[in-house]
Amino acid sequence: MTVLTDPQQGRTTSAARSAVKGGRWIDDWEPDDADFWARTGRRVAARNLVFSILTEHLGFCVWLLWSIAVLNLQSVGMQLSVGQILWLTTLPNLVGAAMRIPYTFAPARFGGRNWTIVSALLLLIPCGLFVYAVENPDIPYWALLLIAATTGLGGGNFASSMANITHYYPTDKQGLPLGLNAAGGNIGVSVTQLAMPPLIVAFGLAAVGWVWMPFILLAAAGAYFFMNNLRGAASAYTAKEMIAGCKDRQTIIMSVLYIGTFGSFIGYSFTFGVLITSQFPGIKASDFIWLGAFAGSLARPLGGWLADRFGGARVTMLDFLLMGLGIVAVAVAVQAGSWPLFLAAFLFVFVATGIGNGSTYKMIPAIFRTRAMQGVDAGDAAAVKSALAAARRAAAASIGISSAVGALGGVLIQQAFRISLESVGGIGPALAGLAVFYGLCVALTWATYLRKVHIGGVRMSLAQAGV
């Protein structure tokens, strides 16, 4: 057993104790203790955050691999319809959404360091299968679909990474590290879409699979040597709490809103290149496809900051209004055949999705904290501590569920575009449906969080209570 001591006082304290067993297991971790955080916690947490971001980033890079590959399948002799191409980008999203539920539990079950190593190495599977597929262009379409589906493993990394890093930081200091963790992952979408086209030109389509392998091995090695497992994180939430969370009204509402924000971001990221090609055949989609995800990723921390300053519910409601207006502008651009307006409007929508990702993610802990503290005597320290602990567990379960449902929303958006293109040869009906959906999200946000109700005997909105 290794015990960390106070270097100035030369004594061991409960807050400073960090017993490590079995290869980097930490038994005692108390980030909310200011003494422990200043002396030991900040440094260890930052080290774990760095490699968590790296692995999550690579997960997104691999997850979006087919979004750029489908634009170049003809170069290896594969002739597919628009519908078949959209299915190749839809299945990774579907699998990625499903993987977020088990990945949420994995760090608590196996240890954050251990699962980061495993989740990184699993990314070698879709990369290797991609190389095999493009080097065998006569492969059956069903096999191609299965190979594309394996990239969904990268989509699960977000859930496990966020669930793990949450426990490393003090309650009042989680905003920035979680924002950096999320943005570092999201920006992997644009890295794939920006870096791959010149690589394909220079080395062929198979390079899209080969290029990530050394970085994946580097990330796994970094996690092995520099990350830790937190023994106490295993009690953060249970499967029973996750099941209960699925039935919780607030979790259901936030899942719908997260479909509108993250579902839109990932759905548009997967389909942006196909939409450009179908609506503006003269434009080289690979030159512009990366811009949307890049803009949305950079806007995510801004959404969190705005939510801190003005309230998550207010920012989210306004954001959905802007998303609806942006989609209307996209529809106008398509009708007018204006490429500059189409690009500008879609980038505006991407920015709005990023802001909404940040604001909705900030709402969830506030909602459960506000609910848990109703009727609790603020002067009863034990009751307050118990209520906040329960709120944190409920919020963790809700975040896992919402992140999975949100990613699933991306599948719905992709399918909306596929059906629209196959049915009428254009994306007008899909855009109209999305505009209506964003309008419904505006109404849902107002009715749930901004409309005044009785809270603790006082007539006020949840937004006024801190949501």
Tab-separated table of C-alpha atoms in Angstrom:
chain	number	residue	atom	x	y	z
A	1	MET	CA	0.000	0.000	0.000
A	2	THR	CA	1.317	3.435	-0.946
A	3	VAL	CA	0.246	6.369	1.241
A	4	LEU	CA	0.632	10.009	0.181
A	5	THR	CA	1.712	12.307	3.005
A	6	ASP	CA	1.566	16.045	3.486
A	7	PRO	CA	5.065	17.174	2.438
A	8	GLN	CA	4.893	20.300	4.601
A	9	GLN	CA	3.511	18.797	7.790
A	10	GLY	CA	5.067	15.347	7.366
A	11	ARG	CA	1.904	13.537	8.407
A	12	THR	CA	-0.760	11.436	6.759
A	13	THR	CA	-4.274	12.870	6.568
A	14	SER	CA	-7.522	11.173	5.631
A	15	ALA	CA	-7.985	13.572	2.728
A	16	ALA	CA	-4.487	13.085	1.404
A	17	ARG	CA	-4.456	9.296	1.595
A	18	SER	CA	-4.322	7.650	-1.830
A	19	ALA	CA	-3.798	3.923	-1.452
A	20	VAL	CA	-2.869	2.377	-4.775
A	21	LYS	CA	-3.293	-1.360	-5.263
A	22	GLY	CA	-3.150	-3.782	-8.093
A	23	GLY	CA	-1.539	-1.368	-10.536
A	24	ARG	CA	-2.728	2.211	-10.152
A	25	TRP	CA	-5.934	1.651	-8.179
A	26	ILE	CA	-6.725	4.637	-5.932
A	27	ASP	CA	-8.737	3.679	-2.859
A	28	ASP	CA	-9.202	7.137	-1.300
A	29	TRP	CA	-10.103	10.051	-3.544
A	30	GLU	CA	-11.585	13.207	-2.027
A	31	PRO	CA	-11.532	16.011	-4.622
A	32	ASP	CA	-14.003	18.139	-2.649
A	33	ASP	CA	-11.443	18.400	0.160
A	34	ALA	CA	-9.630	21.650	-0.692
A	35	ASP	CA	-6.422	20.525	1.040
A	36	PHE	CA	-6.261	17.238	-0.854
A	37	TRP	CA	-7.205	18.896	-4.148
A	38	ALA	CA	-4.471	21.549	-3.948
A	39	ARG	CA	-1.762	19.109	-2.879
A	40	THR	CA	-2.520	15.968	-4.882
A	41	GLY	CA	-5.892	15.896	-6.596
A	42	ARG	CA	-5.448	18.586	-9.255
A	43	ARG	CA	-2.267	17.058	-10.650
A	44	VAL	CA	-3.621	13.499	-10.788
A	45	ALA	CA	-6.953	14.611	-12.255
A	46	ALA	CA	-5.254	16.667	-14.979
A	47	ARG	CA	-3.069	13.708	-15.966
A	48	ASN	CA	-6.097	11.442	-16.290
A	49	LEU	CA	-8.011	14.116	-18.209
A	50	VAL	CA	-5.293	14.418	-20.868
A	51	PHE	CA	-5.390	10.735	-21.804
A	52	SER	CA	-9.155	10.585	-21.470
A	53	ILE	CA	-9.438	13.379	-24.063
A	54	LEU	CA	-6.963	11.628	-26.368
A	55	THR	CA	-8.860	8.324	-26.309
A	56	GLU	CA	-12.268	9.972	-26.697
A	57	HIS	CA	-10.915	12.076	-29.564
A	58	LEU	CA	-9.736	8.966	-31.393
A	59	GLY	CA	-13.091	7.336	-30.701
A	60	PHE	CA	-14.878	10.124	-32.570
A	61	CYS	CA	-12.289	10.008	-35.363
A	62	VAL	CA	-12.986	6.311	-35.931
A	63	TRP	CA	-16.743	6.702	-35.399
A	64	LEU	CA	-16.970	9.193	-38.282
A	65	LEU	CA	-14.581	7.258	-40.531
A	66	TRP	CA	-17.286	6.238	-43.010
A	67	SER	CA	-18.669	9.778	-43.306
A	68	ILE	CA	-15.620	10.687	-45.409
A	69	ALA	CA	-15.028	7.220	-46.878
A	70	VAL	CA	-18.431	7.083	-48.608
A	71	LEU	CA	-17.453	10.083	-50.727
A	72	ASN	CA	-14.550	8.098	-52.171
A	73	LEU	CA	-15.914	4.570	-52.599
A	74	GLN	CA	-16.045	4.951	-56.390
A	75	SER	CA	-12.264	5.297	-56.410
A	76	VAL	CA	-11.972	1.651	-55.304
A	77	GLY	CA	-14.695	0.386	-57.626
A	78	MET	CA	-17.723	0.406	-55.308
A	79	GLN	CA	-20.914	1.702	-56.948
A	80	LEU	CA	-23.650	2.424	-54.380
A	81	SER	CA	-26.921	4.351	-54.408
A	82	VAL	CA	-27.510	7.408	-52.193
A	83	GLY	CA	-29.716	5.280	-49.939
A	84	GLN	CA	-27.043	2.602	-49.554
A	85	ILE	CA	-24.436	5.259	-48.788
A	86	LEU	CA	-26.624	6.811	-46.095
A	87	TRP	CA	-27.072	3.392	-44.473
A	88	LEU	CA	-23.270	3.087	-44.278
A	89	THR	CA	-23.210	6.288	-42.220
A	90	THR	CA	-26.365	5.467	-40.237
A	91	LEU	CA	-25.356	2.096	-38.772
A	92	PRO	CA	-22.216	3.473	-37.047
A	93	ASN	CA	-24.412	6.088	-35.405
A	94	LEU	CA	-26.970	3.480	-34.329
A	95	VAL	CA	-24.334	1.188	-32.822
A	96	GLY	CA	-22.558	4.133	-31.184
A	97	ALA	CA	-25.800	5.176	-29.503
A	98	ALA	CA	-26.414	1.644	-28.198
A	99	MET	CA	-22.838	1.352	-26.906
A	100	ARG	CA	-23.223	4.420	-24.694
A	101	ILE	CA	-25.334	2.559	-22.139
A	102	PRO	CA	-22.838	-0.244	-21.301
A	103	TYR	CA	-19.919	2.169	-21.726
A	104	THR	CA	-21.450	4.421	-19.040
A	105	PHE	CA	-21.148	1.585	-16.505
A	106	ALA	CA	-17.791	0.256	-17.677
A	107	PRO	CA	-15.422	2.601	-15.753
A	108	ALA	CA	-17.204	1.833	-12.476
A	109	ARG	CA	-17.192	-1.908	-13.193
A	110	PHE	CA	-13.651	-2.307	-14.523
A	111	GLY	CA	-11.859	0.890	-13.508
A	112	GLY	CA	-11.434	4.071	-15.542
A	113	ARG	CA	-7.825	3.349	-16.513
A	114	ASN	CA	-8.525	-0.273	-17.383
A	115	TRP	CA	-11.560	0.555	-19.505
A	116	THR	CA	-9.749	3.387	-21.303
A	117	ILE	CA	-7.068	0.886	-22.363
A	118	VAL	CA	-9.680	-1.627	-23.549
A	119	SER	CA	-11.877	0.936	-25.306
A	120	ALA	CA	-8.838	2.324	-27.118
A	121	LEU	CA	-7.637	-1.093	-28.322
A	122	LEU	CA	-11.148	-1.986	-29.503
A	123	LEU	CA	-10.812	0.811	-32.064
A	124	LEU	CA	-8.256	-1.312	-33.920
A	125	ILE	CA	-11.109	-3.622	-35.001
A	126	PRO	CA	-13.052	-1.138	-37.179
A	127	CYS	CA	-9.807	0.292	-38.571
A	128	GLY	CA	-8.530	-3.125	-39.639
A	129	LEU	CA	-11.885	-4.178	-41.088
A	130	PHE	CA	-12.114	-0.918	-43.040
A	131	VAL	CA	-8.779	-1.650	-44.714
A	132	TYR	CA	-9.989	-5.140	-45.598
A	133	ALA	CA	-13.248	-3.785	-47.068
A	134	VAL	CA	-11.735	-1.174	-49.370
A	135	GLU	CA	-9.062	-3.603	-50.566
A	136	ASN	CA	-11.823	-6.063	-51.517
A	137	PRO	CA	-14.340	-3.961	-53.481
A	138	ASP	CA	-16.417	-7.018	-54.447
A	139	ILE	CA	-17.354	-7.584	-50.810
A	140	PRO	CA	-21.140	-8.128	-50.350
A	141	TYR	CA	-23.100	-5.064	-49.272
A	142	TRP	CA	-24.333	-6.783	-46.096
A	143	ALA	CA	-20.717	-7.411	-45.054
A	144	LEU	CA	-19.895	-3.789	-45.796
A	145	LEU	CA	-22.739	-2.755	-43.477
A	146	LEU	CA	-21.428	-4.967	-40.672
A	147	ILE	CA	-17.930	-3.541	-41.057
A	148	ALA	CA	-19.275	0.006	-40.972
A	149	ALA	CA	-21.288	-0.853	-37.856
A	150	THR	CA	-18.118	-1.721	-35.902
A	151	THR	CA	-17.010	1.918	-36.019
A	152	GLY	CA	-19.872	2.524	-33.568
A	153	LEU	CA	-17.469	1.298	-30.869
A	154	GLY	CA	-15.912	4.744	-31.086
A	155	GLY	CA	-19.243	6.361	-30.288
A	156	GLY	CA	-19.411	4.671	-26.904
A	157	ASN	CA	-16.149	6.262	-25.761
A	158	PHE	CA	-17.866	9.572	-24.998
A	159	ALA	CA	-20.083	8.023	-22.311
A	160	SER	CA	-17.316	6.122	-20.519
A	161	SER	CA	-14.904	9.048	-20.714
A	162	MET	CA	-17.389	11.554	-19.289
A	163	ALA	CA	-18.560	9.127	-16.588
A	164	ASN	CA	-14.959	8.518	-15.516
A	165	ILE	CA	-13.688	12.113	-15.506
A	166	THR	CA	-16.719	13.354	-13.537
A	167	HIS	CA	-15.393	11.641	-10.407
A	168	TYR	CA	-11.926	13.184	-10.580
A	169	TYR	CA	-13.002	16.808	-10.115
A	170	PRO	CA	-14.663	18.762	-7.290
A	171	THR	CA	-18.375	19.387	-7.752
A	172	ASP	CA	-17.840	23.118	-8.314
A	173	LYS	CA	-14.965	22.619	-10.788
A	174	GLN	CA	-16.430	20.081	-13.226
A	175	GLY	CA	-17.626	22.497	-15.899
A	176	LEU	CA	-14.306	23.244	-17.600
A	177	PRO	CA	-12.787	19.720	-17.566
A	178	LEU	CA	-16.031	18.143	-18.780
A	179	GLY	CA	-16.313	20.833	-21.449
A	180	LEU	CA	-12.740	20.204	-22.591
A	181	ASN	CA	-13.316	16.442	-22.527
A	182	ALA	CA	-16.476	16.716	-24.623
A	183	ALA	CA	-15.065	19.263	-27.053
A	184	GLY	CA	-11.851	17.257	-27.459
A	185	GLY	CA	-13.938	14.296	-28.515
A	186	ASN	CA	-16.375	16.182	-30.735
A	187	ILE	CA	-13.575	17.854	-32.657
A	188	GLY	CA	-12.389	14.394	-33.715
A	189	VAL	CA	-15.240	14.533	-36.243
A	190	SER	CA	-13.727	17.499	-38.065
A	191	VAL	CA	-10.180	16.116	-37.753
A	192	THR	CA	-11.266	12.987	-39.647
A	193	GLN	CA	-13.125	14.979	-42.277
A	194	LEU	CA	-10.304	17.522	-42.752
A	195	ALA	CA	-7.228	15.281	-42.620
A	196	MET	CA	-8.471	12.308	-44.595
A	197	PRO	CA	-9.067	13.771	-48.111
A	198	PRO	CA	-5.405	14.718	-48.742
A	199	LEU	CA	-4.313	11.421	-47.202
A	200	ILE	CA	-6.612	9.554	-49.604
A	201	VAL	CA	-5.181	11.460	-52.562
A	202	ALA	CA	-1.624	10.645	-51.495
A	203	PHE	CA	-1.950	7.027	-50.331
A	204	GLY	CA	-5.376	5.703	-51.319
A	205	LEU	CA	-8.580	5.047	-49.402
A	206	ALA	CA	-7.095	2.253	-47.266
A	207	ALA	CA	-4.914	4.860	-45.546
A	208	VAL	CA	-8.032	6.085	-43.715
A	209	GLY	CA	-7.940	2.856	-41.713
A	210	TRP	CA	-4.176	2.505	-41.303
A	211	VAL	CA	-3.500	6.060	-40.119
A	212	TRP	CA	-5.302	5.760	-36.779
A	213	MET	CA	-3.659	2.541	-35.622
A	214	PRO	CA	-0.396	3.972	-34.241
A	215	PHE	CA	-2.293	6.744	-32.443
A	216	ILE	CA	-4.645	4.162	-30.915
A	217	LEU	CA	-1.679	2.164	-29.628
A	218	LEU	CA	-0.153	5.380	-28.261
A	219	ALA	CA	-3.392	6.244	-26.445
A	220	ALA	CA	-3.644	2.750	-24.941
A	221	ALA	CA	-0.026	2.932	-23.780
A	222	GLY	CA	-0.599	6.401	-22.304
A	223	ALA	CA	-3.632	5.161	-20.386
A	224	TYR	CA	-1.668	2.129	-19.150
A	225	PHE	CA	1.243	4.170	-17.786
A	226	PHE	CA	-0.400	7.424	-16.686
A	227	MET	CA	-4.066	6.890	-15.769
A	228	ASN	CA	-5.687	5.599	-12.579
A	229	ASN	CA	-8.705	3.586	-11.431
A	230	LEU	CA	-10.900	5.061	-8.690
A	231	ARG	CA	-12.170	2.424	-6.297
A	232	GLY	CA	-14.904	4.705	-4.963
A	233	ALA	CA	-16.384	5.365	-8.404
A	234	ALA	CA	-17.898	1.881	-8.368
A	235	SER	CA	-20.581	3.149	-5.982
A	236	ALA	CA	-21.405	6.181	-8.108
A	237	TYR	CA	-24.588	4.676	-9.549
A	238	THR	CA	-26.071	1.268	-10.084
A	239	ALA	CA	-27.959	-0.518	-12.818
A	240	LYS	CA	-31.079	-0.190	-10.655
A	241	GLU	CA	-30.667	3.593	-10.619
A	242	MET	CA	-30.142	3.590	-14.372
A	243	ILE	CA	-33.388	1.663	-14.886
A	244	ALA	CA	-35.218	4.027	-12.546
A	245	GLY	CA	-33.733	6.934	-14.480
A	246	CYS	CA	-35.271	5.639	-17.701
A	247	LYS	CA	-38.705	6.166	-16.146
A	248	ASP	CA	-37.897	9.575	-14.673
A	249	ARG	CA	-39.893	12.399	-16.262
A	250	GLN	CA	-36.940	14.781	-16.212
A	251	THR	CA	-34.646	12.240	-17.868
A	252	ILE	CA	-37.215	11.642	-20.596
A	253	ILE	CA	-37.594	15.377	-21.260
A	254	MET	CA	-33.843	16.005	-21.302
A	255	SER	CA	-33.355	13.029	-23.630
A	256	VAL	CA	-35.780	14.616	-26.103
A	257	LEU	CA	-33.934	17.935	-25.874
A	258	TYR	CA	-30.587	16.183	-26.306
A	259	ILE	CA	-31.923	14.562	-29.484
A	260	GLY	CA	-32.422	18.098	-30.731
A	261	THR	CA	-28.907	19.248	-29.817
A	262	PHE	CA	-26.408	16.380	-29.932
A	263	GLY	CA	-28.615	14.268	-32.201
A	264	SER	CA	-28.583	17.130	-34.674
A	265	PHE	CA	-24.824	17.633	-34.333
A	266	ILE	CA	-23.901	14.013	-34.959
A	267	GLY	CA	-26.649	13.418	-37.529
A	268	TYR	CA	-25.592	16.421	-39.590
A	269	SER	CA	-21.906	15.497	-39.175
A	270	PHE	CA	-22.529	12.056	-40.673
A	271	THR	CA	-24.663	13.343	-43.573
A	272	PHE	CA	-23.235	16.779	-44.394
A	273	GLY	CA	-20.989	15.503	-47.179
A	274	VAL	CA	-23.783	13.457	-48.758
A	275	LEU	CA	-26.145	16.442	-48.596
A	276	ILE	CA	-23.600	18.706	-50.282
A	277	THR	CA	-23.033	16.164	-53.052
A	278	SER	CA	-26.759	15.561	-53.623
A	279	GLN	CA	-27.814	19.218	-53.615
A	280	PHE	CA	-24.745	20.831	-55.214
A	281	PRO	CA	-23.052	18.217	-57.445
A	282	GLY	CA	-20.513	20.737	-58.716
A	283	ILE	CA	-19.058	21.335	-55.240
A	284	LYS	CA	-16.228	19.161	-53.955
A	285	ALA	CA	-17.793	18.070	-50.656
A	286	SER	CA	-14.547	16.892	-49.066
A	287	ASP	CA	-13.252	20.486	-49.072
A	288	PHE	CA	-16.091	21.674	-46.822
A	289	ILE	CA	-17.443	18.673	-44.907
A	290	TRP	CA	-15.168	19.251	-41.888
A	291	LEU	CA	-16.275	22.835	-41.280
A	292	GLY	CA	-19.622	21.934	-39.711
A	293	ALA	CA	-18.329	19.601	-37.007
A	294	PHE	CA	-15.412	21.960	-36.327
A	295	ALA	CA	-17.752	24.910	-35.740
A	296	GLY	CA	-20.109	22.843	-33.586
A	297	SER	CA	-17.272	21.431	-31.465
A	298	LEU	CA	-15.773	24.846	-30.734
A	299	ALA	CA	-19.206	26.190	-29.789
A	300	ARG	CA	-19.849	23.511	-27.135
A	301	PRO	CA	-17.784	25.137	-24.333
A	302	LEU	CA	-19.463	28.458	-25.231
A	303	GLY	CA	-22.839	26.842	-24.580
A	304	GLY	CA	-21.697	25.765	-21.124
A	305	TRP	CA	-20.374	29.245	-20.347
A	306	LEU	CA	-23.598	30.895	-21.487
A	307	ALA	CA	-25.596	28.426	-19.385
A	308	ASP	CA	-23.510	29.304	-16.323
A	309	ARG	CA	-24.109	33.002	-16.939
A	310	PHE	CA	-27.753	33.118	-18.041
A	311	GLY	CA	-29.198	29.743	-17.046
A	312	GLY	CA	-29.253	26.510	-19.012
A	313	ALA	CA	-33.004	26.542	-19.710
A	314	ARG	CA	-32.999	30.080	-21.137
A	315	VAL	CA	-30.002	29.386	-23.365
A	316	THR	CA	-31.452	26.080	-24.545
A	317	MET	CA	-34.843	27.538	-25.467
A	318	LEU	CA	-33.270	30.411	-27.420
A	319	ASP	CA	-30.870	27.969	-29.060
A	320	PHE	CA	-33.689	25.793	-30.401
A	321	LEU	CA	-35.319	28.899	-31.844
A	322	LEU	CA	-32.060	29.751	-33.642
A	323	MET	CA	-31.712	26.173	-34.899
A	324	GLY	CA	-35.205	26.349	-36.375
A	325	LEU	CA	-34.448	29.638	-38.119
A	326	GLY	CA	-31.166	28.187	-39.405
A	327	ILE	CA	-32.922	25.180	-40.926
A	328	VAL	CA	-35.427	27.508	-42.615
A	329	ALA	CA	-32.456	29.375	-44.110
A	330	VAL	CA	-31.012	26.061	-45.360
A	331	ALA	CA	-34.346	25.279	-47.034
A	332	VAL	CA	-34.356	28.713	-48.701
A	333	ALA	CA	-30.806	28.121	-49.946
A	334	VAL	CA	-31.744	24.732	-51.426
A	335	GLN	CA	-34.790	26.217	-53.130
A	336	ALA	CA	-32.722	29.071	-54.562
A	337	GLY	CA	-29.799	26.813	-55.500
A	338	SER	CA	-27.437	29.111	-53.573
A	339	TRP	CA	-24.304	27.326	-52.408
A	340	PRO	CA	-22.922	30.264	-50.337
A	341	LEU	CA	-26.222	30.629	-48.448
A	342	PHE	CA	-26.471	26.843	-47.970
A	343	LEU	CA	-22.979	26.658	-46.471
A	344	ALA	CA	-23.444	29.722	-44.250
A	345	ALA	CA	-26.848	28.573	-42.997
A	346	PHE	CA	-25.692	25.036	-42.253
A	347	LEU	CA	-22.615	26.309	-40.392
A	348	PHE	CA	-24.944	28.526	-38.349
A	349	VAL	CA	-27.001	25.450	-37.483
A	350	PHE	CA	-23.847	23.529	-36.516
A	351	VAL	CA	-22.798	26.344	-34.168
A	352	ALA	CA	-26.267	26.317	-32.618
A	353	THR	CA	-26.068	22.541	-32.053
A	354	GLY	CA	-22.749	22.994	-30.264
A	355	ILE	CA	-24.137	25.717	-27.990
A	356	GLY	CA	-27.161	23.536	-27.261
A	357	ASN	CA	-24.926	20.549	-26.431
A	358	GLY	CA	-23.189	22.626	-23.791
A	359	SER	CA	-26.330	24.181	-22.300
A	360	THR	CA	-28.369	20.962	-22.091
A	361	TYR	CA	-25.478	19.060	-20.510
A	362	LYS	CA	-25.222	21.763	-17.844
A	363	MET	CA	-28.972	21.568	-17.153
A	364	ILE	CA	-29.055	17.931	-16.029
A	365	PRO	CA	-27.048	18.210	-12.757
A	366	ALA	CA	-28.887	21.442	-11.904
A	367	ILE	CA	-32.301	19.822	-12.406
A	368	PHE	CA	-31.600	16.914	-10.077
A	369	ARG	CA	-29.846	19.107	-7.514
A	370	THR	CA	-32.821	21.492	-7.425
A	371	ARG	CA	-35.273	18.627	-7.044
A	372	ALA	CA	-33.236	16.858	-4.359
A	373	MET	CA	-32.905	20.003	-2.224
A	374	GLN	CA	-36.648	20.705	-2.081
A	375	GLY	CA	-37.776	20.416	1.529
A	376	VAL	CA	-34.215	19.847	2.836
A	377	ASP	CA	-33.143	22.005	5.778
A	378	ALA	CA	-30.112	23.951	4.553
A	379	GLY	CA	-28.779	24.015	8.106
A	380	ASP	CA	-28.744	20.224	8.413
A	381	ALA	CA	-25.319	19.365	7.002
A	382	ALA	CA	-25.930	15.607	7.003
A	383	ALA	CA	-29.261	15.965	5.188
A	384	VAL	CA	-27.756	18.317	2.619
A	385	LYS	CA	-24.833	15.957	1.988
A	386	SER	CA	-27.178	12.995	1.573
A	387	ALA	CA	-29.475	14.914	-0.793
A	388	LEU	CA	-26.596	16.118	-2.944
A	389	ALA	CA	-25.121	12.608	-3.131
A	390	ALA	CA	-28.481	11.230	-4.292
A	391	ALA	CA	-28.769	14.040	-6.832
A	392	ARG	CA	-25.316	13.294	-8.195
A	393	ARG	CA	-26.147	9.603	-8.683
A	394	ALA	CA	-29.456	10.429	-10.367
A	395	ALA	CA	-27.779	12.984	-12.623
A	396	ALA	CA	-25.053	10.510	-13.606
A	397	ALA	CA	-27.658	7.936	-14.621
A	398	SER	CA	-29.651	10.580	-16.498
A	399	ILE	CA	-26.555	11.774	-18.385
A	400	GLY	CA	-25.796	8.223	-19.516
A	401	ILE	CA	-29.346	7.688	-20.748
A	402	SER	CA	-29.604	11.108	-22.410
A	403	SER	CA	-26.270	10.733	-24.199
A	404	ALA	CA	-27.402	7.406	-25.679
A	405	VAL	CA	-30.824	8.687	-26.726
A	406	GLY	CA	-29.253	11.860	-28.123
A	407	ALA	CA	-26.920	9.863	-30.329
A	408	LEU	CA	-29.880	7.749	-31.427
A	409	GLY	CA	-31.542	10.991	-32.498
A	410	GLY	CA	-28.777	11.384	-35.043
A	411	VAL	CA	-29.960	8.153	-36.649
A	412	LEU	CA	-33.475	9.586	-36.972
A	413	ILE	CA	-32.116	12.679	-38.691
A	414	GLN	CA	-30.051	10.593	-41.100
A	415	GLN	CA	-33.072	8.469	-41.920
A	416	ALA	CA	-35.218	11.557	-42.440
A	417	PHE	CA	-32.788	12.756	-45.116
A	418	ARG	CA	-32.575	9.289	-46.684
A	419	ILE	CA	-36.345	8.908	-46.938
A	420	SER	CA	-36.720	12.439	-48.276
A	421	LEU	CA	-34.061	11.930	-50.960
A	422	GLU	CA	-35.412	8.564	-52.041
A	423	SER	CA	-39.042	9.694	-52.044
A	424	VAL	CA	-38.939	13.124	-53.687
A	425	GLY	CA	-35.318	13.492	-54.779
A	426	GLY	CA	-34.703	16.424	-52.435
A	427	ILE	CA	-34.306	17.288	-48.749
A	428	GLY	CA	-37.154	19.793	-48.442
A	429	PRO	CA	-39.543	17.500	-46.502
A	430	ALA	CA	-36.783	16.506	-44.060
A	431	LEU	CA	-35.886	20.157	-43.434
A	432	ALA	CA	-39.555	21.031	-42.847
A	433	GLY	CA	-39.875	18.196	-40.328
A	434	LEU	CA	-36.737	19.337	-38.494
A	435	ALA	CA	-37.976	22.933	-38.295
A	436	VAL	CA	-41.227	21.710	-36.719
A	437	PHE	CA	-39.312	19.498	-34.267
A	438	TYR	CA	-37.142	22.415	-33.112
A	439	GLY	CA	-40.297	24.463	-32.596
A	440	LEU	CA	-41.693	21.695	-30.386
A	441	CYS	CA	-38.417	21.693	-28.403
A	442	VAL	CA	-38.815	25.439	-27.809
A	443	ALA	CA	-42.306	24.835	-26.431
A	444	LEU	CA	-41.181	21.841	-24.314
A	445	THR	CA	-38.290	23.791	-22.761
A	446	TRP	CA	-40.538	26.726	-21.892
A	447	ALA	CA	-43.368	24.592	-20.495
A	448	THR	CA	-41.063	22.475	-18.331
A	449	TYR	CA	-38.379	24.872	-17.128
A	450	LEU	CA	-39.401	28.483	-17.771
A	451	ARG	CA	-43.126	28.407	-16.970
A	452	LYS	CA	-43.777	29.389	-13.365
A	453	VAL	CA	-44.965	26.662	-10.993
A	454	HIS	CA	-44.966	26.263	-7.213
A	455	ILE	CA	-41.510	25.275	-5.960
A	456	GLY	CA	-41.108	24.982	-2.211
A	457	GLY	CA	-44.251	27.032	-1.662
A	458	VAL	CA	-43.025	29.847	-3.946
A	459	ARG	CA	-44.331	30.495	-7.442
A	460	MET	CA	-41.277	30.443	-9.684
A	461	SER	CA	-39.769	28.618	-12.655
A	462	LEU	CA	-37.129	25.919	-12.503
A	463	ALA	CA	-34.881	28.342	-14.382
A	464	GLN	CA	-35.225	30.820	-11.477
A	465	ALA	CA	-34.317	27.989	-9.127
A	466	GLY	CA	-31.003	27.525	-10.914
A	467	VAL	CA	-31.699	25.238	-13.883
